[in-house]
Every structure is written in C-alpha cells, then in structure tokens.
Amino acid sequence: MLNVPHIRGHPLRMTSPRAELSQSSSKQSSSNQSSSNRSSSSSNRKLILAGQIAFLPTGILQTLLGPMLPILIARWALNDTQAGYLFLVQFLASLAGVQLSGLLLTRWGFRPAFLWGLLLMACGVSTLLLGSSTLGMAAVAAYGLGLGLLVPSDNLLIAEIGSGSSSDSGAASQESSQRSSQERSQRSSQRSSEASSRASAVSLLNFFWGVGAVFCSVAVFCSVKVAWAAAHHLLPFFLGSVALFLVLLAFAMRNLPFPAAATSSATPAATSSVTPAESSPSSSSLTPSPSPSSTSASSPSWRELAKSPAIWIFAAIFFLYTGAETAVGGWIGSYVSRLGSHGAAMASIASIAPLMPAFFWTALTVGRALGTAFLRHFSERSVLRAGYGAGAAGIGLMLWAPTLTGVIGGALITGLSFATLYPITVARLSQRFGVAARKIGAVMFSLAAVGPAVIPWMVGVISHSTGSLRAGLLLPLGATVILFVVHLFEW
C-alpha cells in the first residue's frame, strides 16, 4: 500500500503545476490591480490638492474689482460709467473663457485649460497697475479669460475624481457580490456614497475660493483704515505676489496626471437613463479608451439633451443662483452705507460698510468648510431645499431689518445657507451626465458667468429707477424663492 506522508497529523496535499501556476497568476493579478488602485488614488489626491490650491487666487481675482475700484477710478480719472465697463469686460472675457474651456476639455482634456488659465490670470493681475486705463482694461480681460478657463475646469475635475476612492473600494465589493441577492442594495449604497463624496469634494474646493474672497474683502477694509499712500504702495507688491504664485502653481502642475480628454474616455457619457453606479465618471476618465465609434455612438447629441427637462432646470439654477449670490455680495456694502440718516449714525455705519461683504463671504466659506461633514448625514435634496429656504429668509431679514445688527445677521444667515448650494449643483451635473458634463458644462458655466453680470446690473437699474436699493435687492430674493420652489419637486 502506498503511504502518504503526513506533516503534523495532516496529509500532504498534492497539487499540480498547472494549479500552482493558476494560483500564482491570480495572486499576481490581484497584487497588480491593488497597486494600480493605490497609484490611481495617489494621483487623484495630488490633483485634488492642486485644484484646491488653484481656487485660492480665483477667489481673489473674481472679487478684486470691488476693492480696487476706488483706487482705479482715482488713478485713471474714470467716471462711474467707465468704471462699470471694467466689470463688463471681466464677465465677457470670462464668458469667452468658459466657451473655450468646453472645447479644450472635450478635445485635449484638463491640462491645457488649467495651465493657460493660470498663466493668463498671472499676466492680467501683474499688469493691472502698470499703465493707462486701456492697458488696465486689457489686463482685466486677460485675467477674466483665465478665470473662465480655470473655474469650470477645476469644478468639473474635482467633481469627476472626487469620488474616485469610493469608486475603487466599491468596485471590489461589487465584483465579489456580483451574483448575490444583495447586489442591488450595494449598488444603491455605492451610488449614494459616490454622490456624497463628489458633492463634499466640490464643496471643499469652493471653500478655498471663499478664503480668497474673504481676504479680498478684508483688504478693502484695511485700505480704508490705513493711509492712502501706504495702501497705494502695497498694492503692486500684493498683485505681483499673486502673479508669482500663479506662475509657480502652473509650473508645479504641468506634469500632473490629468484625466484624458472626453473623446478618449473609457465609459461614454452617462445620460439620464444610465445610473451613476453603472457609469462612473471618476473611473471612466482614468481607464483605457475603447474604439472611437463606440464612444461617439453613445455620446448624446445636443438635440437629445435639449429634450431633457433636467438640462433646462440646471440652466436656470446656474443663471439664477450665481446672479443672486453676486448681487448680495456685491451690493450689501452700498446697502449698509445708506442705512443711516445723518450725523453720527451715518458716519458709524459708513465706516463698517466696506467690511460688510466680508461677513457674507466668511459665512459662505465657513459653511463650505462644514459642508463636507454635513453632507455625510443629510441627503443632497434636503440640503438644497433647506439652503434655498433659509437663504430667502436671510435676504428678507437683511432687507427688512431696521438696524445694522439685523442686516449683519441676515448676511450671515444668507452666506451659511448658500454655502453648499453651488457645489452640490456642480456635483449633481457631473453625476447626472457623466463625462458629457464636460461638454454640457461649457453652457452651464457660461450661464454662471452671465448671471453675475445681468442680475447685479438689474439691481442697479431698479434701484436707480425707484430711488431705493432695497427695491433692487428684491431681485435676488425673488431668484432664491424661485429656486426653492424648483427644488420642492423631483427632477
């Protein structure tokens, strides 16, 4: 009888070379996949950090004209109409940049949009005070164009890769339970986790923008308090420092592993009929591309997209919300300066008026910092409804409060309420349409550039025609109420 050797009481198992090779190959494949996931996660973290840092100077430059306007008017002997052209030039250049960003993202990916945006912003801010008003207009147009390239690109990049880590972990669990009875619930949980992660990432990104905006508002207040000469001499140093920071950031980001262009992404654009779990933009943009015919056949056309009510709702939100936010932040200082009637009361209120935008932007920034944790416990839809409702209440309090304290309280409530609304909207756009959001984003972010130009301008028109700035500020209040009603319905 053939004796089978034993080791510690167990029979020695005889395995074939083919079985051993299969097990070794399986382990090696698993190890390679784990290493690839770790590398992808590390690349995403670097991109997210770079995108967040890049949003600091965008907050400064998008709100720069407000603090700089008195200095530029005196330096170039501008009247109010000529000074108003500065805002128009910035928004038109930004609108052109948004359109160009859509082309760049679709054909060449994120890298050129980021690098050109940073360099144009550096050129504009560094030349703002170097010459005549004509050169100043060109400088404003240059950094406005850079903002138009960078802002939508950065938002969409973070929205795409912000849920990358959850996608990687979710893929493994989905694969292991592919045939189990719990697959549907796991997909739903994964989809909810990805949506929350994406919205949180965009919210944190816009927190960095808020830091820059608050810094700009505080700089205005400080320039009022210190001597004119000191403020004047510090401005070139400040603008030059911002320009140098932008150039160094572009140099540091030039070799980062940005996602590929939309035409070469692995998973075609997700339409409203495809769930985010089935087509994740964060994972599709980092995997090898299929045949071009497959991608182009699945990509929705504008005619198909226009039939979706969601497209028109998103368009209204991007236009109305950004316009309302800019109108409140841009006019609140002037509104406070007109609260007093005469004498000491007027002087006391006027002294704090330049600081009023800082209350609004600070509340907005703090809210976005807290939003990353807040969104883990509440659904996006609940946050949107509560945010628009509380925002309308905050603007109402600001307009009808008889005292400065009431106005400050209304500004703080409005800022906190508005904090996560825009990031959630950007995240939902990316979640709903996948990689196609890069193409759709060009239109949406164009509306986000038109809204801040039209609604604040209409506030001024209404105020001039009625003789009451309070009447003009009813416009952003109405826009906020409309958006609250829109989000009461499922779409």
Coordinates of C-alpha atoms in Angstrom, one line a residue:
M1 CA 0.0 0.0 0.0
L2 CA 1.3 3.5 -0.9
N3 CA 2.0 5.5 2.1
V4 CA 1.1 9.2 2.0
P5 CA 3.4 11.3 4.1
H6 CA 1.9 13.4 6.9
I7 CA 3.0 16.7 8.4
R8 CA 1.8 17.4 11.9
G9 CA -1.1 15.0 11.5
H10 CA -2.4 16.3 8.2
P11 CA -1.9 14.5 4.9
L12 CA 0.4 16.3 2.4
R13 CA -1.7 17.8 -0.4
M14 CA -0.5 17.0 -3.9
T15 CA -1.2 20.0 -6.3
S16 CA -0.5 20.0 -10.0
P17 CA 2.0 22.5 -11.5
R18 CA -0.9 24.0 -13.5
A19 CA -3.0 24.7 -10.4
E20 CA 0.0 26.3 -8.7
L21 CA 0.6 28.4 -11.7
S22 CA -3.0 29.4 -11.8
Q23 CA -3.0 30.4 -8.1
S24 CA 0.3 32.3 -8.6
S25 CA -1.1 34.1 -11.6
S26 CA -4.3 35.0 -9.7
K27 CA -2.3 36.4 -6.8
Q28 CA 0.0 38.4 -9.1
S29 CA -3.1 39.8 -10.9
S30 CA -4.7 40.8 -7.6
S31 CA -1.4 42.4 -6.5
N32 CA -1.1 44.4 -9.8
Q33 CA -4.7 45.6 -9.5
S34 CA -4.2 46.7 -5.9
S35 CA -1.0 48.5 -6.9
S36 CA -2.8 50.2 -9.8
N37 CA -5.6 51.3 -7.5
R38 CA -3.2 52.7 -5.0
S39 CA -1.4 54.6 -7.8
S40 CA -4.7 56.0 -9.2
S41 CA -5.8 57.0 -5.7
S42 CA -2.5 58.8 -5.1
S43 CA -2.7 60.6 -8.4
N44 CA -6.3 61.7 -7.6
R45 CA -5.2 63.1 -4.2
K46 CA -2.5 65.2 -5.9
L47 CA -4.9 66.5 -8.4
I48 CA -7.5 67.4 -5.8
L49 CA -4.9 69.2 -3.7
A50 CA -3.6 71.1 -6.7
G51 CA -7.2 72.0 -7.8
Q52 CA -8.0 73.3 -4.3
I53 CA -4.9 75.4 -4.1
A54 CA -5.6 76.9 -7.6
F55 CA -9.0 78.1 -6.3
L56 CA -7.5 80.4 -3.8
P57 CA -6.3 83.0 -6.4
T58 CA -9.6 82.6 -8.3
G59 CA -11.5 83.9 -5.2
I60 CA -9.1 86.9 -5.0
L61 CA -9.4 87.8 -8.7
Q62 CA -13.1 87.3 -9.1
T63 CA -13.8 89.8 -6.3
L64 CA -10.8 92.0 -7.0
L65 CA -12.6 94.8 -8.9
G66 CA -14.8 95.7 -5.9
P67 CA -12.0 96.5 -3.5
M68 CA -9.8 98.0 -6.3
L69 CA -12.5 100.2 -7.9
P70 CA -11.9 103.4 -5.8
I71 CA -8.2 103.2 -6.4
L72 CA -8.6 102.6 -10.2
I73 CA -11.1 105.4 -10.5
A74 CA -8.7 107.9 -8.9
R75 CA -5.7 106.5 -10.8
W76 CA -7.2 106.7 -14.2
A77 CA -9.7 109.5 -13.6
L78 CA -12.7 107.3 -14.6
N79 CA -16.4 108.2 -14.2
D80 CA -18.9 105.7 -12.9
T81 CA -19.9 104.6 -16.4
Q82 CA -16.3 104.0 -17.4
A83 CA -15.6 102.1 -14.2
G84 CA -18.6 99.9 -14.9
Y85 CA -17.0 98.8 -18.1
L86 CA -14.4 97.0 -16.0
F87 CA -17.0 94.6 -14.7
L88 CA -18.4 94.2 -18.2
V89 CA -15.0 93.4 -19.7
Q90 CA -14.2 90.9 -16.9
F91 CA -17.5 89.0 -17.3
L92 CA -17.4 89.0 -21.1
A93 CA -13.8 87.7 -21.1
S94 CA -14.8 85.1 -18.5
L95 CA -17.7 84.0 -20.7
A96 CA -15.3 83.6 -23.7
G97 CA -13.0 81.6 -21.4
V98 CA -15.8 79.3 -20.4
Q99 CA -16.7 78.6 -24.0
L100 CA -13.0 77.9 -24.8
S101 CA -12.8 75.6 -21.8
G102 CA -15.5 73.4 -23.2
L103 CA -13.5 72.9 -26.4
L104 CA -10.3 72.3 -24.5
L105 CA -11.8 69.7 -22.1
T106 CA -13.5 67.9 -24.9
R107 CA -10.5 67.6 -27.3
W108 CA -7.4 67.9 -25.1
G109 CA -8.5 67.3 -21.6
F110 CA -7.9 69.3 -18.4
R111 CA -4.2 70.1 -18.7
P112 CA -4.2 73.0 -21.2
A113 CA -7.3 74.6 -19.6
F114 CA -5.5 74.6 -16.3
L115 CA -2.1 75.8 -17.4
W116 CA -3.4 78.5 -19.8
G117 CA -5.9 79.7 -17.2
L118 CA -3.2 80.1 -14.5
L119 CA -0.8 81.9 -16.9
L120 CA -3.5 84.3 -18.2
M121 CA -4.5 85.2 -14.7
A122 CA -0.9 85.9 -13.8
C123 CA -0.4 88.1 -16.9
G124 CA -3.6 90.1 -16.1
V125 CA -3.0 90.7 -12.4
S126 CA 0.6 91.6 -12.9
T127 CA -0.1 94.3 -15.5
L128 CA -3.2 95.9 -13.9
L129 CA -1.5 98.9 -12.5
L130 CA 1.4 99.3 -15.0
G131 CA -0.2 101.8 -17.4
S132 CA -3.2 103.6 -18.7
S133 CA -6.9 102.6 -18.4
T134 CA -6.6 101.0 -21.8
L135 CA -3.9 98.6 -20.6
G136 CA -5.9 98.1 -17.4
M137 CA -8.9 97.0 -19.4
A138 CA -6.7 94.6 -21.3
A139 CA -5.3 93.3 -18.0
V140 CA -8.8 92.7 -16.7
A141 CA -9.8 90.9 -19.9
A142 CA -6.7 88.7 -19.6
Y143 CA -7.4 87.5 -16.0
G144 CA -11.1 87.3 -16.8
L145 CA -10.3 84.9 -19.7
G146 CA -8.1 82.9 -17.4
L147 CA -10.9 82.7 -14.8
G148 CA -13.3 81.5 -17.5
L149 CA -10.8 78.7 -18.4
L150 CA -9.9 77.6 -14.8
V151 CA -13.1 77.9 -12.8
P152 CA -15.3 75.4 -14.8
S153 CA -12.4 73.1 -15.4
D154 CA -11.5 72.9 -11.8
N155 CA -15.1 72.3 -10.7
L156 CA -15.6 69.6 -13.2
L157 CA -12.2 68.0 -12.4
I158 CA -12.9 67.7 -8.7
A159 CA -16.5 66.5 -9.4
E160 CA -15.1 63.7 -11.6
I161 CA -12.3 62.4 -9.4
G162 CA -13.7 63.5 -6.0
S163 CA -15.4 60.1 -5.6
G164 CA -12.5 58.1 -7.0
S165 CA -11.6 56.4 -3.8
S166 CA -15.1 55.3 -3.0
S167 CA -15.4 54.0 -6.6
D168 CA -12.2 51.9 -6.2
S169 CA -13.4 50.3 -3.0
G170 CA -16.9 49.9 -4.2
A171 CA -15.7 48.1 -7.4
A172 CA -14.1 45.3 -5.4
S173 CA -17.2 44.7 -3.2
Q174 CA -19.5 44.8 -6.2
E175 CA -17.3 42.2 -8.0
S176 CA -17.3 39.8 -5.0
S177 CA -21.1 40.0 -4.7
Q178 CA -22.0 40.1 -8.3
R179 CA -24.4 37.2 -8.1
S180 CA -25.6 37.7 -4.6
S181 CA -29.1 38.8 -3.7
Q182 CA -27.7 42.0 -2.1
E183 CA -26.2 43.3 -5.3
R184 CA -28.9 45.9 -5.9
S185 CA -28.7 47.4 -2.4
Q186 CA -24.9 47.5 -2.6
R187 CA -25.1 49.4 -5.9
S188 CA -27.5 51.9 -4.3
S189 CA -25.3 52.3 -1.3
Q190 CA -22.2 52.8 -3.6
R191 CA -24.1 55.3 -5.7
S192 CA -25.2 57.3 -2.6
S193 CA -21.6 57.2 -1.3
E194 CA -20.1 58.5 -4.5
A195 CA -22.7 61.3 -4.8
S196 CA -21.9 62.4 -1.2
S197 CA -18.2 62.2 -1.8
R198 CA -18.4 64.2 -5.0
A199 CA -20.5 67.0 -3.5
S200 CA -18.2 67.2 -0.5
A201 CA -15.2 67.5 -2.7
V202 CA -16.7 70.3 -4.7
S203 CA -17.9 72.0 -1.5
L204 CA -14.3 71.9 -0.1
L205 CA -13.0 73.2 -3.4
N206 CA -15.3 76.2 -3.2
F207 CA -14.2 76.7 0.4
F208 CA -10.8 77.7 -0.9
W209 CA -12.4 80.2 -3.3
G210 CA -14.2 81.7 -0.3
V211 CA -10.9 82.1 1.5
G212 CA -9.6 84.2 -1.3
A213 CA -12.9 86.3 -1.5
V214 CA -12.8 87.0 2.3
F215 CA -9.1 88.0 2.0
C216 CA -10.1 90.5 -0.7
S217 CA -12.9 92.0 1.4
V218 CA -10.7 92.4 4.4
A219 CA -8.0 94.0 2.3
V220 CA -10.6 96.7 1.2
F221 CA -11.4 97.4 4.8
C222 CA -7.8 97.7 5.8
S223 CA -7.1 100.0 2.8
V224 CA -9.8 102.4 4.1
K225 CA -8.3 102.4 7.6
V226 CA -4.6 103.0 6.7
A227 CA -3.1 105.9 4.9
W228 CA -3.8 106.2 1.1
A229 CA -0.1 106.3 0.3
A230 CA 0.7 103.1 2.2
A231 CA -2.2 101.3 0.6
H232 CA -1.1 102.5 -2.8
H233 CA 2.4 101.3 -2.4
L234 CA 1.4 97.9 -1.0
L235 CA -0.9 97.2 -4.0
P236 CA 1.8 96.5 -6.6
F237 CA 3.5 94.2 -4.1
F238 CA 0.3 92.3 -3.4
L239 CA -0.6 92.0 -7.1
G240 CA 2.9 90.9 -8.0
S241 CA 2.8 88.2 -5.3
V242 CA -0.4 86.8 -6.6
A243 CA 1.0 86.7 -10.1
L244 CA 4.2 84.9 -8.9
F245 CA 2.1 82.4 -7.0
L246 CA 0.1 81.6 -10.2
V247 CA 3.2 81.1 -12.3
L248 CA 4.8 78.8 -9.7
L249 CA 1.5 76.8 -9.5
A250 CA 1.3 76.4 -13.2
F251 CA 4.9 75.1 -13.2
A252 CA 4.2 72.7 -10.4
M253 CA 1.0 71.3 -12.2
R254 CA 2.4 70.9 -15.6
N255 CA 3.3 67.2 -15.2
L256 CA 0.4 66.1 -13.0
P257 CA -1.6 63.1 -14.4
F258 CA -4.8 64.9 -15.5
P259 CA -7.7 62.7 -16.8
A260 CA -7.8 62.1 -20.6
A261 CA -10.0 64.1 -23.0
A262 CA -13.7 63.2 -23.1
T263 CA -13.4 61.7 -26.6
S264 CA -10.9 59.1 -25.3
S265 CA -12.5 58.2 -22.0
A266 CA -13.4 54.6 -21.4
T267 CA -17.0 55.0 -20.5
P268 CA -19.2 57.1 -22.6
A269 CA -21.2 60.0 -21.3
A270 CA -23.9 58.9 -18.9
T271 CA -27.3 60.2 -19.8
S272 CA -30.3 60.5 -17.5
S273 CA -31.2 56.9 -18.4
V274 CA -27.9 55.5 -17.0
T275 CA -27.3 55.4 -13.3
P276 CA -24.1 56.8 -11.9
A277 CA -23.2 53.4 -10.5
E278 CA -23.3 51.9 -14.0
S279 CA -21.2 54.7 -15.5
S280 CA -18.9 56.5 -13.0
P281 CA -17.2 59.5 -14.5
S282 CA -14.4 59.2 -12.0
S283 CA -13.4 55.7 -13.0
S284 CA -14.1 56.1 -16.7
S285 CA -11.8 59.0 -17.2
L286 CA -8.8 57.0 -15.9
T287 CA -9.1 53.8 -17.8
P288 CA -8.0 52.9 -21.4
S289 CA -10.3 54.1 -24.2
P290 CA -12.4 51.9 -26.4
S291 CA -12.9 52.3 -30.1
P292 CA -13.9 55.8 -31.2
S293 CA -17.0 54.5 -32.8
S294 CA -18.2 53.1 -29.5
T295 CA -17.7 56.4 -27.7
S296 CA -19.2 58.6 -30.4
A297 CA -22.2 56.4 -30.8
S298 CA -23.0 56.6 -27.1
S299 CA -22.4 60.3 -26.6
P300 CA -25.7 62.2 -26.5
S301 CA -26.2 65.0 -29.0
W302 CA -27.4 68.5 -28.1
R303 CA -30.8 67.7 -29.7
E304 CA -31.2 64.7 -27.4
L305 CA -30.0 66.6 -24.4
A306 CA -32.4 69.5 -25.1
K307 CA -35.4 67.2 -24.7
S308 CA -34.4 66.5 -21.1
P309 CA -36.2 68.9 -18.6
A310 CA -33.2 68.5 -16.3
I311 CA -31.0 70.4 -18.8
W312 CA -33.3 73.5 -18.6
I313 CA -33.6 73.2 -14.8
F314 CA -29.8 73.1 -14.5
A315 CA -29.6 76.1 -16.8
A316 CA -32.0 78.1 -14.6
I317 CA -30.1 77.2 -11.5
F318 CA -26.7 78.2 -12.8
F319 CA -28.0 81.5 -14.0
L320 CA -30.2 82.5 -11.1
Y321 CA -28.1 81.2 -8.2
T322 CA -24.8 82.8 -9.3
G323 CA -26.5 86.0 -10.1
A324 CA -28.3 86.1 -6.7
E325 CA -25.0 85.3 -4.8
T326 CA -23.1 88.0 -6.6
A327 CA -25.8 90.6 -6.2
V328 CA -26.0 90.0 -2.4
G329 CA -22.2 90.1 -2.0
G330 CA -21.7 93.0 -4.4
W331 CA -24.4 95.4 -3.2
I332 CA -24.5 94.7 0.6
G333 CA -21.8 97.3 1.3
S334 CA -23.7 100.0 -0.6
Y335 CA -26.9 99.0 1.1
V336 CA -25.4 99.3 4.6
S337 CA -23.9 102.7 3.7
R338 CA -27.4 104.0 3.0
L339 CA -29.0 102.8 6.2
G340 CA -28.1 105.8 8.4
S341 CA -30.0 109.0 8.0
H342 CA -27.5 111.7 9.1
G343 CA -24.8 112.7 11.6
A344 CA -23.0 110.2 13.8
A345 CA -25.2 107.3 12.9
M346 CA -24.4 107.7 9.2
A347 CA -20.7 108.0 10.0
S348 CA -20.6 105.0 12.2
I349 CA -22.5 102.8 9.7
A350 CA -20.5 104.1 6.7
S351 CA -17.2 103.1 8.4
I352 CA -18.2 99.5 8.6
A353 CA -19.8 99.3 5.1
P354 CA -16.6 98.2 3.3
L355 CA -16.4 95.3 5.7
M356 CA -19.9 94.0 5.1
P357 CA -19.1 91.8 2.1
A358 CA -16.6 90.0 4.5
F359 CA -19.5 88.9 6.7
F360 CA -21.3 87.4 3.8
W361 CA -18.2 85.7 2.2
T362 CA -16.9 84.5 5.6
A363 CA -20.2 82.8 6.4
L364 CA -20.2 81.3 2.9
T365 CA -16.6 80.0 3.4
V366 CA -17.3 78.6 6.9
G367 CA -20.4 76.8 5.6
R368 CA -18.4 75.2 2.8
A369 CA -15.8 74.0 5.2
L370 CA -18.6 72.4 7.3
G371 CA -20.4 71.2 4.3
T372 CA -18.0 68.2 3.7
A373 CA -19.1 66.8 7.1
F374 CA -22.7 68.0 6.9
L375 CA -23.4 66.2 3.6
R376 CA -22.5 62.8 5.1
H377 CA -25.6 62.9 7.4
F378 CA -28.2 64.6 5.1
S379 CA -29.3 64.0 1.6
E380 CA -28.4 66.5 -1.1
R381 CA -32.0 67.2 -1.9
S382 CA -32.8 68.0 1.8
V383 CA -29.7 70.3 1.9
L384 CA -30.8 72.1 -1.3
R385 CA -34.4 72.7 0.0
A386 CA -33.2 73.9 3.4
G387 CA -30.5 76.1 1.9
Y388 CA -32.7 77.9 -0.6
G389 CA -35.4 78.3 2.0
A390 CA -33.1 79.7 4.7
G391 CA -31.3 81.8 2.1
A392 CA -34.6 83.5 1.1
A393 CA -35.3 84.1 4.8
G394 CA -31.8 85.6 5.3
I395 CA -32.2 88.1 2.4
G396 CA -35.6 89.0 3.7
L397 CA -34.2 89.7 7.2
M398 CA -31.4 91.8 5.6
L399 CA -33.9 93.9 3.7
W400 CA -36.4 94.5 6.4
A401 CA -34.2 94.7 9.5
P402 CA -34.2 98.3 10.8
T403 CA -30.8 98.1 12.4
L404 CA -27.3 97.2 11.4
T405 CA -27.2 94.2 13.7
G406 CA -30.2 92.8 11.8
V407 CA -28.6 93.3 8.4
I408 CA -25.4 91.6 9.6
G409 CA -27.5 88.7 10.9
G410 CA -29.3 88.4 7.6
A411 CA -26.0 88.4 5.7
L412 CA -24.6 85.6 7.9
I413 CA -27.7 83.5 7.5
T414 CA -27.7 84.0 3.8
G415 CA -24.0 83.1 3.5
L416 CA -24.3 80.0 5.5
S417 CA -27.4 78.9 3.6
F418 CA -25.8 79.5 0.2
A419 CA -22.6 77.6 1.2
T420 CA -23.2 74.2 -0.3
L421 CA -25.8 75.0 -3.0
Y422 CA -23.5 75.7 -5.9
P423 CA -21.1 72.8 -5.1
I424 CA -24.0 70.3 -4.9
T425 CA -25.4 71.6 -8.2
V426 CA -22.0 71.1 -9.9
A427 CA -21.7 67.6 -8.4
R428 CA -25.2 66.7 -9.5
L429 CA -24.5 67.9 -13.0
S430 CA -21.4 65.6 -13.2
Q431 CA -23.3 62.7 -11.6
R432 CA -26.3 63.0 -13.9
F433 CA -24.4 63.3 -17.2
G434 CA -21.0 61.7 -16.5
V435 CA -18.2 62.7 -18.9
A436 CA -20.7 64.5 -21.1
A437 CA -20.8 67.1 -18.3
R438 CA -17.6 68.5 -19.8
K439 CA -19.5 69.5 -22.9
I440 CA -22.7 70.5 -21.1
G441 CA -20.6 72.4 -18.5
A442 CA -19.5 74.9 -21.1
V443 CA -23.1 76.1 -21.5
M444 CA -23.8 75.9 -17.7
F445 CA -20.7 77.8 -16.7
S446 CA -21.4 80.3 -19.4
L447 CA -24.8 80.9 -17.7
A448 CA -22.9 81.1 -14.4
A449 CA -20.9 83.9 -15.9
V450 CA -23.9 85.7 -17.4
G451 CA -25.9 85.6 -14.2
P452 CA -23.4 87.6 -12.1
A453 CA -23.3 90.2 -14.9
V454 CA -27.1 90.6 -15.5
I455 CA -28.7 90.3 -12.1
P456 CA -26.4 92.7 -10.2
W457 CA -26.7 95.1 -13.1
M458 CA -30.5 94.9 -13.0
V459 CA -30.4 95.5 -9.2
G460 CA -28.7 98.8 -10.0
V461 CA -31.2 99.7 -12.8
I462 CA -34.2 99.0 -10.5
S463 CA -32.5 101.0 -7.6
H464 CA -31.9 104.0 -9.9
S465 CA -35.4 104.0 -11.3
T466 CA -37.1 103.6 -8.0
G467 CA -34.7 105.5 -5.8
S468 CA -34.5 102.5 -3.4
L469 CA -31.7 99.9 -3.3
R470 CA -34.0 97.8 -1.1
A471 CA -36.3 97.5 -4.1
G472 CA -33.4 96.4 -6.3
L473 CA -32.4 93.7 -3.9
L474 CA -35.8 92.2 -4.1
L475 CA -34.5 90.7 -7.4
P476 CA -32.0 88.2 -5.8
L477 CA -34.7 87.5 -3.2
G478 CA -37.1 86.5 -5.9
A479 CA -34.5 84.4 -7.7
T480 CA -33.8 82.5 -4.4
V481 CA -37.5 81.9 -3.9
I482 CA -37.9 80.6 -7.4
L483 CA -35.0 78.1 -6.9
F484 CA -36.6 77.0 -3.6
V485 CA -39.8 76.2 -5.4
V486 CA -38.0 74.3 -8.1
H487 CA -36.3 72.0 -5.6
L488 CA -39.5 71.1 -4.0
F489 CA -40.2 68.8 -6.9
E490 CA -38.4 65.7 -8.1
W491 CA -36.5 66.1 -11.3

